[in-house]
């Protein structure tokens, strides 16, 4: 039986006592612990930095953001910490070109260049997070990474297939973990973080410890979180059931091997329990519909070494092991059948990067990537009256496998005023599954993609750029093997799918001075062979319209993004951004699905000494330009989504060993939800975070 008893962390006392005891025992065992210097560094890092001093952690090389011939959003440790964000997806809200959809309180899916789900790629420290069951449309997997462990987030928009492979049609969200630093002296650091969100909407406790010496550094942490039912804005009230529990444990260690290079070992465990799918309970006659368990384990080991030859200046090898477990439970009103579903994915990944510097201004990265997924899937229907359980075929064909092998070559050339990037990748896949409805399927699709970008400095402060990127997304097991209820439809498997293909054009302008940052970019994304759900006319199963997937559509997405930041004086900084996206399905002659409305953010920051105040204004226009699929989606409906304006404020104060953050959220108590979301965002409330550095 899949259903297991789950220990609940519903009490604030349980959370805080456990964390405080763990921290106290550790500190007591090792004596006096130094103040966390990283926290002080991050606090001072909130002042504005020129673009030419901001480093981007590209796979090719670390490079300056100002030179990039494409658009990139970067969130550093300071902006994450002081933004008073709740989860990793919510840390991207308000970012230029990134729109966050939330099907449920425990989810969060970033929409980039009008695309989301398995059409955008998630990476963590160079490890691919997308697996063979990532589904089309919004998903919850970005929220499976603990925000408290992230040091930097980078979002590359409209590019990434050459650098990282399949799924990067909309772009790449690359999460970079906090890495403990070496120290000449043996040093222990420790921090304890407690957070409370009004009306019991969040209770968080985290403890982290770090040890550093000359050639070794390690950090470990545990995060325990209880999210109560989400309280919406004006006239919405408590949205029940929507609350859930979450636990995250992480360890990262660095070992300096002197002439042999460096090894980095990382381990993550993350679990969410009893996450309700609120809109299904509210709108689809479910008594119970929840993700009973969402579990993700990520282990990786990376070895890198600098070499003296210009033809092989560095080598980096990364090996990763991942385990994903998703258990769902559902029970319709007036039904005696209680469904238990389980999907498990075991993933192995290997990547080898070879770096060379043939000349002073020319850098090359060549390498290989290999990934393999194995899927286990099952369904049990239990009759609540008789107690009899019946095993059935799960959402995916059991024992399906998905393998990918690719080779790539990337180039970066820096001349006096010109910056050039170009590359190629060849990818081949092996997809195997067996299903009673479509039989034995064994296909080997492949793709060859390339990119080229160029930027030109008009003078010391002005730059223009243009880029062209081809992309692709190979069909995965979710595309080919899904059988059952997905969202508001019933889906059938498909055995004849080809990779989706894209061609992305972008042109832009950047201005960078000590007091002003400004950039403006326009893009056009052409899509063909899009894998979409097609309605099977006249076919209804269990009261749901039946769909199957086909390479059926050609579409385009175009738009613009603009950012402006002004350092008004030593204390005040003002910034704003605006994004417009227009998508058209040329095959159906209708709008593309889930295209965000016009959206953006304004922020005013004041900082003096160790005090900072942030005032945010997030906004979005109405979206009533809808595809038929949007109108049929009960999260959107035929009238679309109205416009909204939200104001937040955050007060951050750093004392010697204590950091305090007091936040006011949705100050006007706006009733709103982001376009495509299945739950209203939180109404007016407050938050309090306290971090102790002992």
XYZ file of C-alpha atoms in Angstrom:
694
model
C 0.000 0.000 0.000
C 1.364 3.378 -0.975
C -0.317 5.404 1.687
C 2.042 5.955 4.607
C 1.700 7.625 7.927
C 3.338 11.035 7.788
C 4.660 12.858 10.829
C 3.292 16.409 10.811
C 5.328 19.485 11.745
C 2.238 21.550 12.490
C 3.470 23.104 15.687
C 5.740 26.133 15.783
C 7.170 24.848 19.086
C 8.208 21.570 17.483
C 10.045 23.390 14.724
C 11.897 25.890 16.857
C 12.759 23.445 19.634
C 14.262 20.963 17.208
C 16.366 23.585 15.437
C 17.511 25.272 18.630
C 18.488 21.949 20.230
C 20.469 20.901 17.145
C 22.282 24.224 16.989
C 22.973 24.310 20.738
C 24.398 20.773 20.787
C 26.658 21.491 17.843
C 27.926 24.778 19.244
C 28.438 23.267 22.694
C 30.471 20.425 21.210
C 32.892 22.673 19.353
C 33.153 25.691 21.582
C 33.105 29.329 20.493
C 31.864 29.921 16.924
C 32.857 32.907 14.807
C 30.423 35.424 13.387
C 29.365 34.492 9.844
C 31.397 36.773 7.608
C 29.345 35.758 4.586
C 26.253 37.440 6.011
C 28.133 40.713 6.436
C 29.483 40.445 2.912
C 26.008 39.893 1.489
C 24.563 42.847 3.394
C 27.184 45.198 2.041
C 26.622 43.827 -1.456
C 23.215 45.477 -1.805
C 24.630 48.715 -3.206
C 24.576 49.037 -6.951
C 27.429 47.483 -8.937
C 28.302 48.392 -12.494
C 27.385 45.754 -15.055
C 30.974 45.318 -16.152
C 31.860 44.067 -12.658
C 29.056 41.489 -12.467
C 30.252 37.957 -13.231
C 28.058 35.421 -15.004
C 28.664 31.735 -14.228
C 28.355 30.470 -17.780
C 29.321 26.920 -18.727
C 31.786 28.384 -21.192
C 33.642 30.718 -18.837
C 32.936 33.248 -16.156
C 32.270 36.447 -18.048
C 31.028 39.998 -17.634
C 27.300 40.540 -17.950
C 27.723 43.725 -19.988
C 29.235 41.796 -22.917
C 26.546 39.152 -23.256
C 24.809 39.083 -26.663
C 21.542 37.915 -25.083
C 19.268 38.749 -22.131
C 20.023 37.424 -18.674
C 18.455 37.936 -15.231
C 20.715 37.521 -12.234
C 19.713 37.277 -8.570
C 22.641 37.323 -6.167
C 22.680 36.256 -2.523
C 21.891 39.763 -1.286
C 18.851 40.303 -3.518
C 17.510 36.860 -2.569
C 17.998 37.500 1.139
C 16.583 40.995 1.309
C 13.706 40.375 -1.093
C 11.740 38.540 1.620
C 10.843 35.681 -0.720
C 9.046 32.535 0.419
C 10.207 29.956 -2.143
C 12.618 29.573 -5.054
C 9.954 30.271 -7.726
C 8.741 33.345 -5.835
C 12.320 34.686 -5.764
C 11.926 35.223 -9.524
C 8.695 37.218 -9.245
C 9.225 40.752 -10.485
C 12.268 39.761 -12.556
C 12.444 41.126 -16.060
C 11.046 38.641 -18.567
C 10.103 36.040 -15.921
C 6.439 35.484 -15.030
C 5.597 33.020 -12.237
C 2.468 30.857 -12.404
C 1.223 28.941 -9.337
C -1.160 26.029 -9.827
C -1.107 25.453 -6.064
C 0.490 26.869 -2.932
C 3.292 24.286 -3.106
C 4.160 24.921 -6.744
C 5.547 27.676 -8.899
C 6.460 27.556 -12.577
C 8.502 30.256 -14.311
C 7.290 31.392 -17.743
C 10.176 32.659 -19.904
C 9.608 34.062 -23.388
C 6.049 32.737 -23.132
C 7.120 29.131 -22.387
C 7.198 27.039 -19.228
C 7.232 23.452 -17.957
C 9.367 21.081 -20.027
C 10.050 23.857 -22.558
C 12.343 25.588 -20.056
C 15.386 23.935 -18.497
C 16.206 23.813 -14.775
C 19.849 23.380 -13.741
C 21.502 23.146 -10.319
C 25.282 23.586 -10.059
C 25.731 22.230 -13.572
C 23.402 19.278 -12.961
C 20.323 18.875 -15.116
C 17.068 18.784 -13.081
C 14.629 18.167 -15.954
C 13.881 14.470 -16.272
C 11.763 12.293 -18.554
C 8.515 12.965 -16.649
C 8.628 16.783 -16.710
C 5.294 17.696 -18.214
C 4.120 20.224 -20.741
C 2.695 23.306 -19.056
C 3.273 24.512 -15.513
C 4.840 22.175 -12.966
C 5.991 22.343 -9.339
C 9.599 21.187 -9.676
C 11.369 24.537 -9.286
C 9.927 24.569 -5.771
C 11.763 21.313 -4.974
C 14.949 23.304 -4.310
C 15.356 24.953 -0.907
C 15.755 28.711 -1.389
C 17.862 28.947 1.791
C 20.641 26.990 0.046
C 20.833 29.153 -3.092
C 23.599 31.730 -3.523
C 22.721 32.910 -7.034
C 20.067 32.426 -9.719
C 20.699 33.091 -13.393
C 18.005 33.042 -16.063
C 19.176 32.945 -19.674
C 16.251 33.865 -21.910
C 15.604 32.345 -25.334
C 18.923 30.497 -25.435
C 20.657 27.523 -23.822
C 20.144 24.485 -26.084
C 23.735 24.569 -27.314
C 25.132 25.071 -23.832
C 22.924 22.613 -21.924
C 20.861 20.508 -24.345
C 17.187 19.642 -24.713
C 14.310 21.620 -23.141
C 15.954 25.068 -23.206
C 13.588 26.533 -25.822
C 12.291 29.282 -23.542
C 15.573 29.520 -21.670
C 17.551 28.160 -18.718
C 17.081 28.736 -14.992
C 20.441 27.934 -13.412
C 20.545 27.725 -9.619
C 23.941 28.031 -7.941
C 24.358 26.716 -4.397
C 26.180 28.530 -1.642
C 29.777 27.213 -1.627
C 31.723 27.277 1.648
C 35.006 29.167 1.412
C 38.455 27.969 2.459
C 40.159 29.642 5.428
C 43.805 29.784 6.480
C 42.713 29.043 10.052
C 40.381 26.325 11.279
C 37.053 28.096 11.630
C 33.514 27.130 12.629
C 30.501 29.231 11.626
C 26.868 28.702 12.535
C 23.523 30.367 11.899
C 19.934 29.773 12.983
C 17.039 31.314 11.061
C 13.433 31.616 12.253
C 10.618 33.061 10.163
C 6.921 33.625 10.769
C 4.286 34.791 8.287
C 1.062 36.311 9.621
C -2.117 34.247 10.064
C 0.056 31.126 10.417
C 0.782 31.062 6.669
C 4.439 30.174 7.275
C 6.570 28.851 10.119
C 10.171 28.232 9.115
C 13.235 27.189 11.059
C 16.682 26.557 9.620
C 20.056 25.708 11.145
C 23.342 25.674 9.240
C 26.906 24.949 10.333
C 30.151 25.402 8.452
C 33.744 24.307 8.986
C 36.656 25.758 6.993
C 40.392 25.263 6.854
C 43.149 25.736 4.288
C 42.253 22.850 1.962
C 38.827 21.787 3.162
C 35.435 23.443 3.665
C 32.020 21.981 4.407
C 28.562 23.324 5.154
C 25.465 21.411 6.295
C 21.970 22.663 6.991
C 18.423 21.584 7.707
C 15.250 23.537 6.928
C 11.857 22.690 8.443
C 8.785 24.539 7.180
C 5.067 24.501 7.848
C 2.839 26.443 5.460
C -0.695 27.045 6.649
C -3.680 27.536 4.380
C -3.154 30.522 2.099
C -5.234 33.584 2.981
C -6.128 35.547 -0.138
C -6.755 39.250 -0.644
C -9.969 41.239 -0.424
C -13.075 39.023 -0.078
C -11.130 35.793 -0.683
C -10.246 34.714 2.847
C -8.801 31.330 3.774
C -8.279 28.997 0.803
C -8.567 25.547 2.311
C -7.031 23.082 1.827
C -3.789 24.645 0.562
C -1.196 24.322 3.374
C 1.566 21.710 3.535
C 4.833 20.718 5.249
C 8.352 20.749 3.865
C 11.806 19.549 4.932
C 15.165 20.152 3.277
C 18.620 18.846 4.238
C 21.789 19.811 2.382
C 25.541 19.303 2.603
C 28.254 20.640 0.318
C 31.977 20.017 0.769
C 35.042 21.281 -1.092
C 38.431 19.527 -1.014
C 41.505 21.225 -2.434
C 43.861 18.569 -3.823
C 46.655 21.027 -4.601
C 48.214 19.951 -7.920
C 45.479 17.331 -8.440
C 42.741 19.980 -8.542
C 39.576 20.320 -6.472
C 36.646 18.039 -5.649
C 33.198 19.342 -4.716
C 30.694 16.919 -3.190
C 27.047 17.895 -2.809
C 24.071 16.115 -1.260
C 20.476 17.329 -1.086
C 17.332 15.808 0.331
C 14.000 17.585 -0.074
C 10.468 16.487 0.722
C 7.024 18.085 0.681
C 4.075 16.346 2.315
C 0.346 16.619 1.723
C 0.320 19.411 -0.854
C -3.333 20.029 -1.849
C -4.261 20.798 -5.457
C -6.628 23.519 -4.348
C -8.418 24.320 -7.612
C -9.341 20.668 -8.137
C -10.988 20.468 -4.711
C -12.719 23.794 -5.315
C -13.824 23.338 -8.923
C -13.724 19.663 -9.915
C -15.791 17.848 -7.251
C -12.844 16.244 -5.490
C -13.058 15.445 -1.806
C -9.299 14.806 -1.793
C -6.722 15.759 -4.428
C -3.172 16.205 -3.230
C 0.475 15.367 -3.718
C 0.908 13.169 -0.663
C 4.681 13.160 -1.045
C 7.063 15.042 -3.315
C 10.586 13.829 -2.680
C 13.822 14.682 -4.474
C 17.347 13.500 -3.663
C 20.295 14.970 -5.567
C 23.880 13.758 -5.095
C 26.785 15.013 -7.169
C 30.560 14.948 -7.251
C 32.621 17.307 -9.370
C 36.332 17.251 -10.064
C 38.108 20.107 -11.792
C 41.748 20.828 -12.463
C 43.629 23.686 -14.102
C 46.321 22.678 -16.575
C 49.238 24.577 -18.086
C 48.643 23.874 -21.788
C 46.807 26.487 -23.818
C 45.158 23.645 -25.751
C 43.825 22.084 -22.547
C 43.776 24.703 -19.824
C 41.154 23.072 -17.595
C 39.165 19.880 -17.232
C 35.943 19.411 -15.269
C 34.026 16.179 -14.718
C 30.612 16.063 -13.017
C 28.767 12.910 -11.966
C 25.249 13.151 -10.546
C 22.652 10.762 -9.119
C 19.033 11.798 -8.600
C 15.938 10.154 -7.206
C 12.489 11.689 -7.624
C 9.394 10.265 -5.951
C 5.908 11.728 -6.441
C 2.911 10.184 -4.699
C -0.582 11.483 -5.402
C -3.907 10.725 -3.757
C -7.407 11.590 -4.940
C -11.006 10.796 -4.128
C -14.026 12.238 -5.938
C -17.094 13.344 -4.024
C -19.657 10.539 -3.753
C -17.098 7.997 -5.013
C -15.996 4.892 -3.115
C -12.736 4.676 -5.110
C -9.661 6.212 -3.483
C -6.714 6.492 -5.886
C -3.055 6.138 -4.934
C -0.527 6.999 -7.653
C 3.247 6.832 -7.508
C 5.893 7.877 -10.042
C 9.585 7.338 -9.365
C 12.512 8.424 -11.524
C 16.130 7.374 -11.051
C 18.517 9.605 -13.009
C 22.249 9.341 -13.669
C 24.184 12.105 -15.343
C 27.774 12.540 -16.504
C 29.336 15.592 -18.092
C 32.911 16.247 -19.173
C 34.118 19.779 -19.975
C 37.444 20.451 -21.686
C 38.609 24.073 -21.756
C 41.296 25.610 -23.938
C 42.731 29.063 -24.667
C 44.382 28.942 -28.104
C 45.022 32.694 -27.960
C 44.716 35.470 -25.414
C 41.268 36.477 -26.678
C 39.860 33.077 -27.689
C 38.358 30.561 -25.278
C 36.831 27.170 -26.150
C 34.830 24.611 -24.205
C 34.182 21.190 -25.696
C 32.638 18.196 -24.026
C 30.050 15.474 -23.694
C 26.848 15.064 -21.688
C 25.147 11.780 -20.870
C 21.883 11.384 -18.952
C 19.770 8.293 -18.278
C 16.347 8.070 -16.596
C 14.504 4.961 -15.430
C 10.815 5.313 -14.555
C 8.661 3.315 -12.155
C 4.941 4.094 -12.183
C 1.930 2.481 -10.506
C -1.700 3.105 -9.600
C -3.814 1.475 -6.894
C -7.579 1.901 -6.683
C -8.930 1.121 -3.232
C -12.631 0.542 -2.699
C -13.452 2.328 0.546
C -16.560 0.179 1.022
C -15.076 -3.275 0.482
C -11.479 -2.480 1.360
C -10.296 -4.232 -1.815
C -7.316 -2.698 -3.644
C -6.694 -3.193 -7.365
C -3.320 -2.515 -9.007
C -3.460 -0.771 -12.390
C -1.210 0.814 -14.972
C 0.245 4.068 -13.620
C 0.405 7.482 -15.258
C 3.469 6.308 -17.221
C 4.447 2.898 -18.634
C 6.375 1.059 -15.926
C 10.112 0.482 -16.509
C 10.308 3.089 -19.269
C 13.777 4.427 -20.017
C 15.050 7.671 -21.482
C 18.682 8.222 -22.462
C 20.474 11.188 -23.965
C 24.002 11.535 -25.334
C 25.411 14.738 -26.775
C 28.642 16.435 -27.792
C 29.101 20.199 -27.851
C 31.614 22.877 -28.785
C 31.434 26.492 -27.536
C 33.565 29.507 -28.487
C 34.076 32.951 -26.975
C 36.170 35.641 -28.669
C 36.927 39.009 -27.083
C 38.372 41.748 -29.255
C 38.796 45.434 -28.447
C 35.160 46.394 -29.045
C 33.659 43.125 -30.231
C 32.467 40.151 -28.176
C 31.516 37.002 -30.101
C 29.947 33.758 -28.862
C 29.118 30.737 -31.009
C 28.626 27.006 -30.637
C 27.184 23.709 -31.850
C 25.642 20.676 -30.135
C 24.609 17.296 -31.485
C 22.185 15.285 -29.325
C 20.866 11.744 -29.783
C 18.218 10.073 -27.642
C 17.145 6.539 -26.857
C 13.532 6.287 -25.678
C 11.975 2.951 -24.757
C 8.539 2.147 -23.372
C 5.914 -0.586 -23.560
C 2.207 0.120 -23.294
C -0.844 -2.053 -23.976
C -2.475 0.671 -26.073
C 0.510 1.527 -28.317
C 2.724 -1.551 -27.944
C 6.535 -1.590 -27.829
C 8.064 1.792 -28.636
C 11.762 2.287 -29.293
C 12.725 5.552 -30.977
C 16.024 7.419 -31.412
C 15.404 11.061 -32.300
C 18.332 13.420 -32.738
C 18.983 17.140 -33.103
C 21.760 19.455 -34.245
C 21.577 23.027 -32.943
C 23.770 26.091 -33.046
C 23.957 29.644 -31.781
C 25.813 32.829 -32.635
C 25.832 36.159 -30.866
C 27.791 39.367 -31.205
C 28.013 42.543 -29.152
C 29.724 45.816 -30.068
C 30.813 48.597 -27.713
C 29.886 51.939 -29.232
C 31.958 53.589 -26.497
C 32.796 52.933 -22.842
C 29.165 53.085 -21.722
C 27.018 52.041 -24.698
C 26.702 48.622 -26.310
C 24.488 46.978 -28.937
C 24.095 43.258 -29.583
C 22.330 40.659 -31.713
C 22.007 36.892 -31.420
C 20.509 33.887 -33.170
C 19.883 30.594 -31.358
C 18.309 27.366 -32.502
C 16.759 25.100 -29.910
C 14.933 21.833 -29.489
C 13.063 19.648 -27.035
C 13.025 15.905 -27.527
C 9.784 14.072 -26.684
C 9.965 12.556 -23.226
C 8.072 9.810 -21.399
C 5.414 12.280 -20.264
C 4.748 13.185 -23.906
C 4.648 9.636 -25.189
C 3.338 7.513 -22.346
C 0.877 9.515 -20.245
C -2.401 7.716 -19.551
C -4.982 9.232 -17.225
C -6.303 12.500 -15.835
C -3.935 15.462 -16.242
C -5.221 18.869 -15.132
C -8.750 19.083 -16.563
C -8.407 16.450 -19.314
C -7.900 12.706 -19.887
C -4.753 11.930 -21.845
C -3.839 8.962 -24.068
C -0.301 7.788 -25.024
C 1.357 8.566 -28.356
C 4.108 6.669 -30.202
C 5.103 8.922 -33.106
C 6.597 12.149 -31.827
C 9.589 14.142 -33.053
C 11.606 16.870 -31.269
C 10.140 20.354 -31.027
C 12.304 22.952 -32.789
C 12.828 26.667 -32.296
C 14.710 29.599 -33.764
C 15.222 32.620 -31.509
C 16.274 36.101 -32.662
C 17.200 38.917 -30.286
C 18.538 42.445 -30.633
C 19.290 44.835 -27.816
C 20.965 47.927 -26.426
C 22.713 48.425 -23.058
C 23.783 51.581 -21.247
C 26.054 51.243 -18.225
C 27.421 54.115 -16.126
C 28.135 54.555 -12.439
C 24.700 56.080 -11.892
C 22.507 54.592 -14.647
C 21.798 51.146 -16.028
C 19.439 50.776 -18.951
C 18.778 47.978 -21.377
C 16.180 47.340 -24.038
C 15.765 44.118 -25.990
C 13.378 42.817 -28.602
C 12.943 39.139 -29.453
C 11.201 36.840 -31.908
C 10.851 33.095 -31.232
C 9.712 30.823 -34.034
C 8.430 27.378 -33.039
C 7.572 24.364 -35.168
C 6.639 20.716 -34.589
C 5.295 21.734 -31.195
C 4.054 18.769 -29.169
C 0.535 19.707 -28.120
C -2.515 17.964 -26.754
C -5.117 17.466 -29.464
C -8.744 16.838 -28.594
C -10.124 13.431 -29.606
C -13.521 14.561 -30.865
C -16.489 12.832 -29.284
C -14.421 10.831 -26.788
C -15.132 11.160 -23.048
C -13.574 9.042 -20.256
C -14.650 9.358 -16.619
C -16.380 12.621 -17.484
C -13.218 14.168 -18.975
C -12.583 15.150 -22.586
C -9.914 12.893 -24.136
C -6.680 14.281 -25.636
C -3.525 12.846 -27.199
C -0.231 14.503 -28.102
C 0.969 15.245 -31.619
C 3.641 17.330 -33.401
C 0.875 19.526 -34.734
C 1.501 23.215 -34.276
C 3.648 26.048 -35.565
C 3.719 29.260 -33.536
C 5.663 32.402 -32.881
C 6.280 34.535 -29.813
C 7.547 38.091 -29.926
C 7.973 40.875 -27.435
C 10.260 43.296 -25.676
C 11.854 43.787 -22.257
C 13.267 46.916 -20.698
C 15.133 47.613 -17.453
C 16.163 50.864 -15.821
C 18.148 51.353 -12.608
C 19.181 54.714 -11.150
C 21.602 55.224 -8.275
C 19.992 58.453 -7.046
C 22.607 59.104 -4.353
C 24.605 57.165 -1.757
C 21.444 55.974 -0.016
C 18.719 55.683 -2.676
C 18.434 53.379 -5.678
C 15.392 53.092 -7.934
C 14.832 50.342 -10.488
C 12.045 49.194 -12.782
C 11.382 46.697 -15.530
C 8.616 46.002 -18.034
C 7.919 42.920 -20.187
C 5.518 42.486 -23.084
C 4.877 39.110 -24.742
C 2.685 38.260 -27.728
C 2.185 34.664 -28.853
C 0.286 33.355 -31.874
C -0.508 29.775 -32.851
C -0.294 29.930 -36.639
C -1.684 26.441 -37.143
C -4.889 27.109 -35.212
C -4.954 30.837 -36.001
C -5.455 31.733 -32.350
C -3.343 33.036 -29.455
C -0.810 30.692 -27.858
C -1.688 29.247 -24.486
C -0.658 30.820 -21.151
C 0.931 33.930 -22.648
C 1.513 36.363 -19.760
C 0.000 39.845 -19.802
C 2.105 43.005 -19.756
C 3.922 42.843 -16.403
C 6.721 44.450 -14.449
C 8.077 45.798 -11.192
C 9.297 49.019 -9.602
C 11.537 49.055 -6.550
C 12.901 51.823 -4.349
C 15.761 50.888 -2.033
C 17.221 52.961 0.781
C 20.366 51.875 2.593
C 22.468 53.498 5.266
C 25.077 51.681 7.297
C 23.441 48.409 8.392
C 19.836 49.396 7.685
C 17.971 48.867 4.446
C 14.377 49.514 3.386
C 12.872 48.105 0.176
C 9.547 49.194 -1.294
C 8.244 47.082 -4.202
C 5.440 47.587 -6.667
C 4.578 44.524 -8.749
C 1.945 44.819 -11.454
C 0.349 43.027 -14.380
C -2.229 44.054 -16.950
C -5.331 42.044 -17.744
C -5.014 39.063 -20.063
C -8.134 38.365 -22.102
C -6.367 37.435 -25.335
C -6.908 33.701 -24.890
C -6.492 30.422 -26.703
C -9.384 28.008 -26.623
C -7.342 25.882 -24.232
C -7.123 28.860 -21.862
C -10.891 29.321 -21.962
C -11.395 25.615 -21.248
C -8.931 25.747 -18.335
C -10.856 26.328 -15.101
C -7.835 28.196 -13.696
C -8.360 30.890 -16.358
C -11.838 30.721 -17.914
C -13.378 32.587 -20.821
C -12.966 36.024 -19.202
C -9.235 35.673 -18.577
C -7.308 37.305 -15.731
C -7.859 40.891 -14.525
C -5.053 43.394 -13.941
C -3.507 43.804 -10.492
C -1.108 45.985 -8.472
C 0.693 44.796 -5.348
C 2.851 46.804 -2.932
C 5.342 45.235 -0.513
C 7.789 46.698 1.989
C 10.765 45.144 3.743
C 12.908 46.515 6.584
C 16.300 44.831 7.029
C 18.528 45.503 10.012
C 21.940 43.948 10.649
C 23.301 43.963 14.190
C 26.590 42.384 15.235
C 25.354 38.808 15.452
C 21.677 39.166 14.561
C 19.876 39.955 11.340
C 16.202 41.021 11.509
C 13.795 41.389 8.605
C 10.282 42.788 9.010
C 8.054 42.700 5.956
C 4.664 44.006 4.931
C 3.102 42.008 2.068
C 0.295 43.110 -0.267
C -0.239 46.307 1.709
C -3.454 47.212 -0.151
C -4.898 43.707 0.307
C -5.277 43.299 -3.462
C -7.362 40.354 -4.655
C -5.256 38.800 -7.424
C -3.655 35.755 -8.927
C -1.031 35.550 -11.634
C -2.342 34.480 -15.050
C -2.928 30.714 -15.240
C -2.720 30.170 -11.480
C -5.101 27.888 -9.628
C -5.027 29.783 -6.339
C -5.186 33.442 -5.290
C -2.013 35.018 -3.940
C -1.795 36.025 -0.295
C -3.603 39.087 0.970
C -2.290 41.722 3.365
C -0.049 40.246 6.013
C 3.304 40.688 7.739
C 6.453 38.592 8.059
C 9.214 38.422 10.648
C 12.579 36.763 10.072
C 15.375 36.574 12.637
C 18.791 35.084 11.937
C 21.268 34.406 14.743
C 24.975 34.057 13.947
C 26.590 32.577 17.001
